[in-house]
């Protein structure tokens, strides 16, 4: 999914993100979500992979990987947990 929520307003974005996360979990599917929104990634993903900007003609490389667990039960409290803030700060 390439920036699937980018053009939505905030209330609709949260609703669609929750539906998307629930659908992925119900299907026990894997999904690759490309986004520039850190909050969106933290809300939907259970892992975040940060890619380096590639040099001319070279492929991107993984620079960091975070296990954030948004797809797990209890994701609603992520914003209150230190781990959320640590990952958010590291990604910024």
mmCIF file of N, CA, C and O in Angstrom:
data_model
loop_
_atom_site.group_PDB
_atom_site.id
_atom_site.type_symbol
_atom_site.label_atom_id
_atom_site.label_comp_id
_atom_site.label_asym_id
_atom_site.label_seq_id
_atom_site.Cartn_x
_atom_site.Cartn_y
_atom_site.Cartn_z
ATOM 1 N N UNK A 1 0.855 -1.168 0.000
ATOM 2 C CA UNK A 1 0.000 0.000 0.000
ATOM 3 C C UNK A 1 0.900 1.230 0.000
ATOM 4 O O UNK A 1 1.751 1.379 0.867
ATOM 5 N N UNK A 2 0.720 2.095 -0.940
ATOM 6 C CA UNK A 2 1.549 3.285 -1.061
ATOM 7 C C UNK A 2 0.756 4.516 -0.634
ATOM 8 O O UNK A 2 -0.143 4.968 -1.336
ATOM 9 N N UNK A 3 1.071 5.031 0.551
ATOM 10 C CA UNK A 3 0.412 6.215 1.108
ATOM 11 C C UNK A 3 -1.124 6.106 1.039
ATOM 12 O O UNK A 3 -1.797 7.010 0.549
ATOM 13 N N UNK A 4 -1.708 5.008 1.555
ATOM 14 C CA UNK A 4 -3.148 4.796 1.380
ATOM 15 C C UNK A 4 -4.044 5.791 2.113
ATOM 16 O O UNK A 4 -5.192 5.965 1.742
ATOM 17 N N UNK A 5 -3.532 6.442 3.141
ATOM 18 C CA UNK A 5 -4.365 7.356 3.929
ATOM 19 C C UNK A 5 -3.980 8.817 3.734
ATOM 20 O O UNK A 5 -4.542 9.699 4.375
ATOM 21 N N UNK A 6 -3.047 9.082 2.843
ATOM 22 C CA UNK A 6 -2.468 10.402 2.683
ATOM 23 C C UNK A 6 -3.439 11.519 2.368
ATOM 24 O O UNK A 6 -3.254 12.645 2.809
ATOM 25 N N UNK A 7 -4.497 11.260 1.634
ATOM 26 C CA UNK A 7 -5.407 12.327 1.212
ATOM 27 C C UNK A 7 -6.682 12.403 2.051
ATOM 28 O O UNK A 7 -7.603 13.143 1.702
ATOM 29 N N UNK A 8 -6.724 11.664 3.150
ATOM 30 C CA UNK A 8 -7.923 11.654 3.989
ATOM 31 C C UNK A 8 -7.807 12.661 5.119
ATOM 32 O O UNK A 8 -6.715 12.915 5.627
ATOM 33 N N UNK A 9 -8.955 13.207 5.552
ATOM 34 C CA UNK A 9 -8.920 14.083 6.715
ATOM 35 C C UNK A 9 -8.704 13.240 7.967
ATOM 36 O O UNK A 9 -8.820 12.019 7.933
ATOM 37 N N UNK A 10 -8.373 13.871 9.079
ATOM 38 C CA UNK A 10 -7.949 13.147 10.276
ATOM 39 C C UNK A 10 -9.004 12.173 10.806
ATOM 40 O O UNK A 10 -8.683 11.019 11.074
ATOM 41 N N UNK A 11 -10.261 12.565 10.978
ATOM 42 C CA UNK A 11 -11.238 11.586 11.485
ATOM 43 C C UNK A 11 -11.395 10.375 10.568
ATOM 44 O O UNK A 11 -11.443 9.238 11.032
ATOM 45 N N UNK A 12 -11.464 10.617 9.265
ATOM 46 C CA UNK A 12 -11.612 9.511 8.322
ATOM 47 C C UNK A 12 -10.340 8.669 8.285
ATOM 48 O O UNK A 12 -10.392 7.446 8.185
ATOM 49 N N UNK A 13 -9.186 9.310 8.402
ATOM 50 C CA UNK A 13 -7.905 8.596 8.406
ATOM 51 C C UNK A 13 -7.851 7.602 9.561
ATOM 52 O O UNK A 13 -7.460 6.458 9.387
ATOM 53 N N UNK A 14 -8.266 8.033 10.743
ATOM 54 C CA UNK A 14 -8.252 7.130 11.905
ATOM 55 C C UNK A 14 -9.223 5.959 11.711
ATOM 56 O O UNK A 14 -8.911 4.827 12.046
ATOM 57 N N UNK A 15 -10.395 6.251 11.176
ATOM 58 C CA UNK A 15 -11.388 5.205 10.930
ATOM 59 C C UNK A 15 -10.874 4.183 9.913
ATOM 60 O O UNK A 15 -10.960 2.972 10.137
ATOM 61 N N UNK A 16 -10.338 4.654 8.799
ATOM 62 C CA UNK A 16 -9.837 3.754 7.751
ATOM 63 C C UNK A 16 -8.615 2.988 8.247
ATOM 64 O O UNK A 16 -8.470 1.793 7.964
ATOM 65 N N UNK A 17 -7.737 3.635 9.011
ATOM 66 C CA UNK A 17 -6.557 2.959 9.558
ATOM 67 C C UNK A 17 -6.974 1.816 10.485
ATOM 68 O O UNK A 17 -6.422 0.717 10.421
ATOM 69 N N UNK A 18 -7.959 2.062 11.332
ATOM 70 C CA UNK A 18 -8.441 1.012 12.244
ATOM 71 C C UNK A 18 -9.060 -0.140 11.455
ATOM 72 O O UNK A 18 -8.834 -1.316 11.774
ATOM 73 N N UNK A 19 -9.844 0.179 10.421
ATOM 74 C CA UNK A 19 -10.450 -0.865 9.587
ATOM 75 C C UNK A 19 -9.380 -1.655 8.841
ATOM 76 O O UNK A 19 -9.453 -2.891 8.742
ATOM 77 N N UNK A 20 -8.383 -0.969 8.337
ATOM 78 C CA UNK A 20 -7.290 -1.624 7.621
ATOM 79 C C UNK A 20 -6.525 -2.562 8.548
ATOM 80 O O UNK A 20 -6.271 -3.720 8.220
ATOM 81 N N UNK A 21 -6.187 -2.072 9.736
ATOM 82 C CA UNK A 21 -5.470 -2.896 10.710
ATOM 83 C C UNK A 21 -6.296 -4.122 11.099
ATOM 84 O O UNK A 21 -5.788 -5.239 11.154
ATOM 85 N N UNK A 22 -7.592 -3.936 11.325
ATOM 86 C CA UNK A 22 -8.462 -5.051 11.698
ATOM 87 C C UNK A 22 -8.567 -6.073 10.575
ATOM 88 O O UNK A 22 -8.554 -7.288 10.827
ATOM 89 N N UNK A 23 -8.646 -5.612 9.341
ATOM 90 C CA UNK A 23 -8.745 -6.512 8.197
ATOM 91 C C UNK A 23 -7.465 -7.329 8.022
ATOM 92 O O UNK A 23 -7.520 -8.545 7.792
ATOM 93 N N UNK A 24 -6.331 -6.687 8.141
ATOM 94 C CA UNK A 24 -5.048 -7.391 8.018
ATOM 95 C C UNK A 24 -4.931 -8.450 9.110
ATOM 96 O O UNK A 24 -4.536 -9.588 8.853
ATOM 97 N N UNK A 25 -5.306 -8.087 10.328
ATOM 98 C CA UNK A 25 -5.234 -9.020 11.454
ATOM 99 C C UNK A 25 -6.207 -10.188 11.263
ATOM 100 O O UNK A 25 -5.858 -11.339 11.484
ATOM 101 N N UNK A 26 -7.445 -9.903 10.847
ATOM 102 C CA UNK A 26 -8.449 -10.952 10.654
ATOM 103 C C UNK A 26 -8.027 -11.940 9.576
ATOM 104 O O UNK A 26 -8.282 -13.144 9.689
ATOM 105 N N UNK A 27 -7.388 -11.455 8.543
ATOM 106 C CA UNK A 27 -6.930 -12.315 7.449
ATOM 107 C C UNK A 27 -5.609 -13.006 7.761
ATOM 108 O O UNK A 27 -5.160 -13.846 6.994
ATOM 109 N N UNK A 28 -4.980 -12.598 8.857
ATOM 110 C CA UNK A 28 -3.638 -13.068 9.203
ATOM 111 C C UNK A 28 -2.700 -12.887 8.007
ATOM 112 O O UNK A 28 -1.942 -13.769 7.633
ATOM 113 N N UNK A 29 -2.804 -11.708 7.430
ATOM 114 C CA UNK A 29 -2.061 -11.395 6.206
ATOM 115 C C UNK A 29 -0.835 -10.539 6.527
ATOM 116 O O UNK A 29 -0.742 -9.932 7.582
ATOM 117 N N UNK A 30 0.067 -10.534 5.588
ATOM 118 C CA UNK A 30 1.198 -9.610 5.639
ATOM 119 C C UNK A 30 0.875 -8.450 4.711
ATOM 120 O O UNK A 30 0.233 -8.624 3.685
ATOM 121 N N UNK A 31 1.323 -7.276 5.078
ATOM 122 C CA UNK A 31 1.048 -6.094 4.277
ATOM 123 C C UNK A 31 2.254 -5.166 4.365
ATOM 124 O O UNK A 31 2.816 -4.978 5.443
ATOM 125 N N UNK A 32 2.639 -4.615 3.253
ATOM 126 C CA UNK A 32 3.702 -3.611 3.236
ATOM 127 C C UNK A 32 3.036 -2.263 3.007
ATOM 128 O O UNK A 32 2.354 -2.063 2.008
ATOM 129 N N UNK A 33 3.230 -1.367 3.943
ATOM 130 C CA UNK A 33 2.649 -0.034 3.893
ATOM 131 C C UNK A 33 3.784 0.969 3.740
ATOM 132 O O UNK A 33 4.697 0.997 4.558
ATOM 133 N N UNK A 34 3.732 1.753 2.702
ATOM 134 C CA UNK A 34 4.726 2.803 2.478
ATOM 135 C C UNK A 34 4.094 4.116 2.897
ATOM 136 O O UNK A 34 3.019 4.471 2.421
ATOM 137 N N UNK A 35 4.759 4.825 3.807
ATOM 138 C CA UNK A 35 4.218 6.091 4.288
ATOM 139 C C UNK A 35 5.343 7.002 4.760
ATOM 140 O O UNK A 35 6.416 6.527 5.129
ATOM 141 N N UNK A 36 5.071 8.286 4.739
ATOM 142 C CA UNK A 36 5.983 9.257 5.319
ATOM 143 C C UNK A 36 5.478 9.692 6.694
ATOM 144 O O UNK A 36 6.124 10.467 7.375
ATOM 145 N N UNK A 37 4.309 9.198 7.092
ATOM 146 C CA UNK A 37 3.696 9.575 8.351
ATOM 147 C C UNK A 37 4.129 8.607 9.459
ATOM 148 O O UNK A 37 3.738 7.438 9.467
ATOM 149 N N UNK A 38 4.920 9.113 10.388
ATOM 150 C CA UNK A 38 5.392 8.282 11.494
ATOM 151 C C UNK A 38 4.217 7.805 12.335
ATOM 152 O O UNK A 38 4.127 6.638 12.709
ATOM 153 N N UNK A 39 3.290 8.701 12.625
ATOM 154 C CA UNK A 39 2.139 8.340 13.449
ATOM 155 C C UNK A 39 1.307 7.251 12.775
ATOM 156 O O UNK A 39 0.823 6.331 13.425
ATOM 157 N N UNK A 40 1.123 7.363 11.468
ATOM 158 C CA UNK A 40 0.363 6.359 10.722
ATOM 159 C C UNK A 40 1.049 5.000 10.819
ATOM 160 O O UNK A 40 0.405 3.983 11.060
ATOM 161 N N UNK A 41 2.346 4.979 10.644
ATOM 162 C CA UNK A 41 3.099 3.729 10.732
ATOM 163 C C UNK A 41 2.983 3.133 12.130
ATOM 164 O O UNK A 41 2.763 1.929 12.289
ATOM 165 N N UNK A 42 3.106 3.961 13.154
ATOM 166 C CA UNK A 42 3.006 3.467 14.529
ATOM 167 C C UNK A 42 1.611 2.955 14.849
ATOM 168 O O UNK A 42 1.450 2.020 15.627
ATOM 169 N N UNK A 43 0.589 3.541 14.256
ATOM 170 C CA UNK A 43 -0.785 3.149 14.538
ATOM 171 C C UNK A 43 -1.168 1.846 13.838
ATOM 172 O O UNK A 43 -1.938 1.055 14.366
ATOM 173 N N UNK A 44 -0.612 1.599 12.652
ATOM 174 C CA UNK A 44 -1.014 0.439 11.856
ATOM 175 C C UNK A 44 -0.052 -0.737 11.980
ATOM 176 O O UNK A 44 -0.463 -1.888 12.037
ATOM 177 N N UNK A 45 1.229 -0.457 12.020
ATOM 178 C CA UNK A 45 2.248 -1.500 11.864
ATOM 179 C C UNK A 45 2.591 -2.233 13.147
ATOM 180 O O UNK A 45 2.396 -1.729 14.242
ATOM 181 N N UNK A 46 3.124 -3.437 12.974
ATOM 182 C CA UNK A 46 3.756 -4.090 14.115
ATOM 183 C C UNK A 46 5.274 -4.087 13.951
ATOM 184 O O UNK A 46 5.995 -4.381 14.878
ATOM 185 N N UNK A 47 5.742 -3.711 12.760
ATOM 186 C CA UNK A 47 7.169 -3.492 12.519
ATOM 187 C C UNK A 47 7.330 -2.305 11.581
ATOM 188 O O UNK A 47 6.565 -2.151 10.634
ATOM 189 N N UNK A 48 8.333 -1.500 11.855
ATOM 190 C CA UNK A 48 8.641 -0.362 10.988
ATOM 191 C C UNK A 48 10.071 -0.538 10.497
ATOM 192 O O UNK A 48 10.984 -0.733 11.301
ATOM 193 N N UNK A 49 10.227 -0.460 9.189
ATOM 194 C CA UNK A 49 11.541 -0.562 8.573
ATOM 195 C C UNK A 49 11.848 0.783 7.927
ATOM 196 O O UNK A 49 11.056 1.289 7.128
ATOM 197 N N UNK A 50 12.984 1.365 8.292
ATOM 198 C CA UNK A 50 13.401 2.647 7.744
ATOM 199 C C UNK A 50 14.445 2.383 6.666
ATOM 200 O O UNK A 50 15.435 1.689 6.909
ATOM 201 N N UNK A 51 14.198 2.923 5.483
ATOM 202 C CA UNK A 51 15.119 2.741 4.370
ATOM 203 C C UNK A 51 15.973 3.981 4.187
ATOM 204 O O UNK A 51 15.498 5.104 4.355
ATOM 205 N N UNK A 52 17.228 3.765 3.795
ATOM 206 C CA UNK A 52 18.127 4.871 3.492
ATOM 207 C C UNK A 52 17.816 5.407 2.110
ATOM 208 O O UNK A 52 17.364 4.660 1.233
ATOM 209 N N UNK A 53 18.052 6.665 1.916
ATOM 210 C CA UNK A 53 17.906 7.263 0.597
ATOM 211 C C UNK A 53 18.998 6.662 -0.291
ATOM 212 O O UNK A 53 20.174 6.733 0.048
ATOM 213 N N UNK A 54 18.626 6.076 -1.417
ATOM 214 C CA UNK A 54 19.633 5.407 -2.240
ATOM 215 C C UNK A 54 20.535 6.389 -2.986
ATOM 216 O O UNK A 54 20.136 7.503 -3.293
ATOM 217 N N UNK A 55 21.736 5.935 -3.234
ATOM 218 C CA UNK A 55 22.640 6.684 -4.109
ATOM 219 C C UNK A 55 22.139 6.487 -5.533
ATOM 220 O O UNK A 55 21.363 5.578 -5.808
ATOM 221 N N UNK A 56 22.586 7.274 -6.434
ATOM 222 C CA UNK A 56 22.144 7.214 -7.824
ATOM 223 C C UNK A 56 22.287 5.803 -8.386
ATOM 224 O O UNK A 56 23.385 5.247 -8.420
ATOM 225 N N UNK A 57 21.150 5.212 -8.759
ATOM 226 C CA UNK A 57 21.142 3.896 -9.385
ATOM 227 C C UNK A 57 21.255 2.723 -8.433
ATOM 228 O O UNK A 57 21.152 1.574 -8.844
ATOM 229 N N UNK A 58 21.458 2.965 -7.148
ATOM 230 C CA UNK A 58 21.597 1.886 -6.177
ATOM 231 C C UNK A 58 20.265 1.639 -5.476
ATOM 232 O O UNK A 58 19.452 2.548 -5.346
ATOM 233 N N UNK A 59 20.037 0.420 -5.005
ATOM 234 C CA UNK A 59 18.803 0.159 -4.253
ATOM 235 C C UNK A 59 18.896 0.750 -2.846
ATOM 236 O O UNK A 59 19.990 0.987 -2.334
ATOM 237 N N UNK A 60 17.752 0.977 -2.233
ATOM 238 C CA UNK A 60 17.728 1.433 -0.844
ATOM 239 C C UNK A 60 18.221 0.317 0.065
ATOM 240 O O UNK A 60 18.132 -0.857 -0.269
ATOM 241 N N UNK A 61 18.705 0.709 1.222
ATOM 242 C CA UNK A 61 19.120 -0.272 2.221
ATOM 243 C C UNK A 61 18.378 0.012 3.524
ATOM 244 O O UNK A 61 17.966 1.141 3.788
ATOM 245 N N UNK A 62 18.220 -1.007 4.326
ATOM 246 C CA UNK A 62 17.554 -0.862 5.627
ATOM 247 C C UNK A 62 18.536 -0.230 6.602
ATOM 248 O O UNK A 62 19.648 -0.716 6.768
ATOM 249 N N UNK A 63 18.095 0.873 7.232
ATOM 250 C CA UNK A 63 18.952 1.522 8.219
ATOM 251 C C UNK A 63 18.528 1.221 9.648
ATOM 252 O O UNK A 63 19.358 1.165 10.537
ATOM 253 N N UNK A 64 17.230 1.049 9.863
ATOM 254 C CA UNK A 64 16.714 0.740 11.202
ATOM 255 C C UNK A 64 15.466 -0.102 11.073
ATOM 256 O O UNK A 64 14.742 0.002 10.092
ATOM 257 N N UNK A 65 15.210 -0.896 12.084
ATOM 258 C CA UNK A 65 13.993 -1.705 12.140
ATOM 259 C C UNK A 65 13.472 -1.668 13.575
ATOM 260 O O UNK A 65 14.239 -1.860 14.519
ATOM 261 N N UNK A 66 12.186 -1.374 13.725
ATOM 262 C CA UNK A 66 11.562 -1.285 15.041
ATOM 263 C C UNK A 66 10.391 -2.251 15.124
ATOM 264 O O UNK A 66 9.582 -2.321 14.194
ATOM 265 N N UNK A 67 10.285 -2.982 16.212
ATOM 266 C CA UNK A 67 9.103 -3.788 16.487
ATOM 267 C C UNK A 67 8.221 -2.941 17.392
ATOM 268 O O UNK A 67 8.596 -2.641 18.519
ATOM 269 N N UNK A 68 7.070 -2.502 16.874
ATOM 270 C CA UNK A 68 6.221 -1.591 17.647
ATOM 271 C C UNK A 68 4.926 -2.230 18.125
ATOM 272 O O UNK A 68 4.296 -1.731 19.030
ATOM 273 N N UNK A 69 4.497 -3.314 17.502
ATOM 274 C CA UNK A 69 3.367 -4.070 18.002
ATOM 275 C C UNK A 69 2.003 -3.437 17.901
ATOM 276 O O UNK A 69 1.110 -3.779 18.660
ATOM 277 N N UNK A 70 1.776 -2.532 16.958
ATOM 278 C CA UNK A 70 0.454 -1.921 16.832
ATOM 279 C C UNK A 70 -0.605 -2.936 16.466
ATOM 280 O O UNK A 70 -1.768 -2.772 16.800
ATOM 281 N N UNK A 71 -0.218 -4.000 15.785
ATOM 282 C CA UNK A 71 -1.191 -5.004 15.378
ATOM 283 C C UNK A 71 -1.592 -5.911 16.546
ATOM 284 O O UNK A 71 -2.544 -6.661 16.452
ATOM 285 N N UNK A 72 -0.886 -5.826 17.659
ATOM 286 C CA UNK A 72 -1.196 -6.656 18.826
ATOM 287 C C UNK A 72 -2.364 -6.056 19.605
ATOM 288 O O UNK A 72 -2.690 -4.880 19.462
ATOM 289 N N UNK A 73 -2.979 -6.881 20.432
ATOM 290 C CA UNK A 73 -4.030 -6.371 21.301
ATOM 291 C C UNK A 73 -3.430 -5.311 22.229
ATOM 292 O O UNK A 73 -2.294 -5.434 22.668
ATOM 293 N N UNK A 74 -4.174 -4.285 22.514
ATOM 294 C CA UNK A 74 -3.702 -3.225 23.382
ATOM 295 C C UNK A 74 -3.031 -2.089 22.642
ATOM 296 O O UNK A 74 -2.455 -1.210 23.253
ATOM 297 N N UNK A 75 -3.119 -2.093 21.313
ATOM 298 C CA UNK A 75 -2.473 -1.041 20.522
ATOM 299 C C UNK A 75 -2.997 0.338 20.874
ATOM 300 O O UNK A 75 -2.321 1.336 20.703
ATOM 301 N N UNK A 76 -4.206 0.397 21.423
ATOM 302 C CA UNK A 76 -4.821 1.692 21.725
ATOM 303 C C UNK A 76 -4.002 2.475 22.745
ATOM 304 O O UNK A 76 -4.100 3.689 22.820
ATOM 305 N N UNK A 77 -3.202 1.796 23.551
ATOM 306 C CA UNK A 77 -2.430 2.469 24.590
ATOM 307 C C UNK A 77 -1.008 2.798 24.136
ATOM 308 O O UNK A 77 -0.224 3.295 24.927
ATOM 309 N N UNK A 78 -0.690 2.543 22.883
ATOM 310 C CA UNK A 78 0.672 2.794 22.412
ATOM 311 C C UNK A 78 1.128 4.220 22.654
ATOM 312 O O UNK A 78 2.262 4.451 23.028
ATOM 313 N N UNK A 79 0.251 5.194 22.446
ATOM 314 C CA UNK A 79 0.659 6.585 22.589
ATOM 315 C C UNK A 79 1.011 6.932 24.031
ATOM 316 O O UNK A 79 1.670 7.924 24.277
ATOM 317 N N UNK A 80 0.603 6.116 24.978
ATOM 318 C CA UNK A 80 0.885 6.383 26.382
ATOM 319 C C UNK A 80 2.125 5.652 26.876
ATOM 320 O O UNK A 80 2.572 5.868 27.984
ATOM 321 N N UNK A 81 2.668 4.781 26.049
ATOM 322 C CA UNK A 81 3.808 3.975 26.469
ATOM 323 C C UNK A 81 5.119 4.639 26.082
ATOM 324 O O UNK A 81 5.231 5.292 25.055
ATOM 325 N N UNK A 82 6.130 4.436 26.901
ATOM 326 C CA UNK A 82 7.445 4.995 26.625
ATOM 327 C C UNK A 82 7.980 4.498 25.296
ATOM 328 O O UNK A 82 8.603 5.256 24.550
ATOM 329 N N UNK A 83 7.744 3.241 24.964
ATOM 330 C CA UNK A 83 8.260 2.677 23.712
ATOM 331 C C UNK A 83 7.771 3.473 22.511
ATOM 332 O O UNK A 83 8.526 3.733 21.575
ATOM 333 N N UNK A 84 6.520 3.873 22.529
ATOM 334 C CA UNK A 84 5.964 4.671 21.435
ATOM 335 C C UNK A 84 6.773 5.947 21.261
ATOM 336 O O UNK A 84 7.186 6.305 20.167
ATOM 337 N N UNK A 85 7.003 6.638 22.351
ATOM 338 C CA UNK A 85 7.716 7.916 22.298
ATOM 339 C C UNK A 85 9.175 7.725 21.905
ATOM 340 O O UNK A 85 9.740 8.539 21.185
ATOM 341 N N UNK A 86 9.790 6.630 22.366
ATOM 342 C CA UNK A 86 11.169 6.336 21.996
ATOM 343 C C UNK A 86 11.289 6.101 20.492
ATOM 344 O O UNK A 86 12.191 6.624 19.849
ATOM 345 N N UNK A 87 10.363 5.315 19.937
ATOM 346 C CA UNK A 87 10.395 5.036 18.501
ATOM 347 C C UNK A 87 10.091 6.306 17.726
ATOM 348 O O UNK A 87 10.769 6.622 16.742
ATOM 349 N N UNK A 88 9.100 7.051 18.158
ATOM 350 C CA UNK A 88 8.751 8.297 17.489
ATOM 351 C C UNK A 88 9.943 9.246 17.460
ATOM 352 O O UNK A 88 10.289 9.805 16.417
ATOM 353 N N UNK A 89 10.620 9.393 18.580
ATOM 354 C CA UNK A 89 11.789 10.276 18.641
ATOM 355 C C UNK A 89 12.922 9.767 17.741
ATOM 356 O O UNK A 89 13.554 10.548 17.034
ATOM 357 N N UNK A 90 13.161 8.471 17.737
ATOM 358 C CA UNK A 90 14.225 7.899 16.900
ATOM 359 C C UNK A 90 13.922 8.077 15.413
ATOM 360 O O UNK A 90 14.822 8.350 14.616
ATOM 361 N N UNK A 91 12.655 7.953 15.042
ATOM 362 C CA UNK A 91 12.286 8.077 13.634
ATOM 363 C C UNK A 91 12.326 9.525 13.162
ATOM 364 O O UNK A 91 12.585 9.791 12.003
ATOM 365 N N UNK A 92 12.046 10.460 14.052
ATOM 366 C CA UNK A 92 12.059 11.862 13.662
ATOM 367 C C UNK A 92 13.472 12.307 13.433
ATOM 368 O O UNK A 92 13.815 13.116 12.666
#
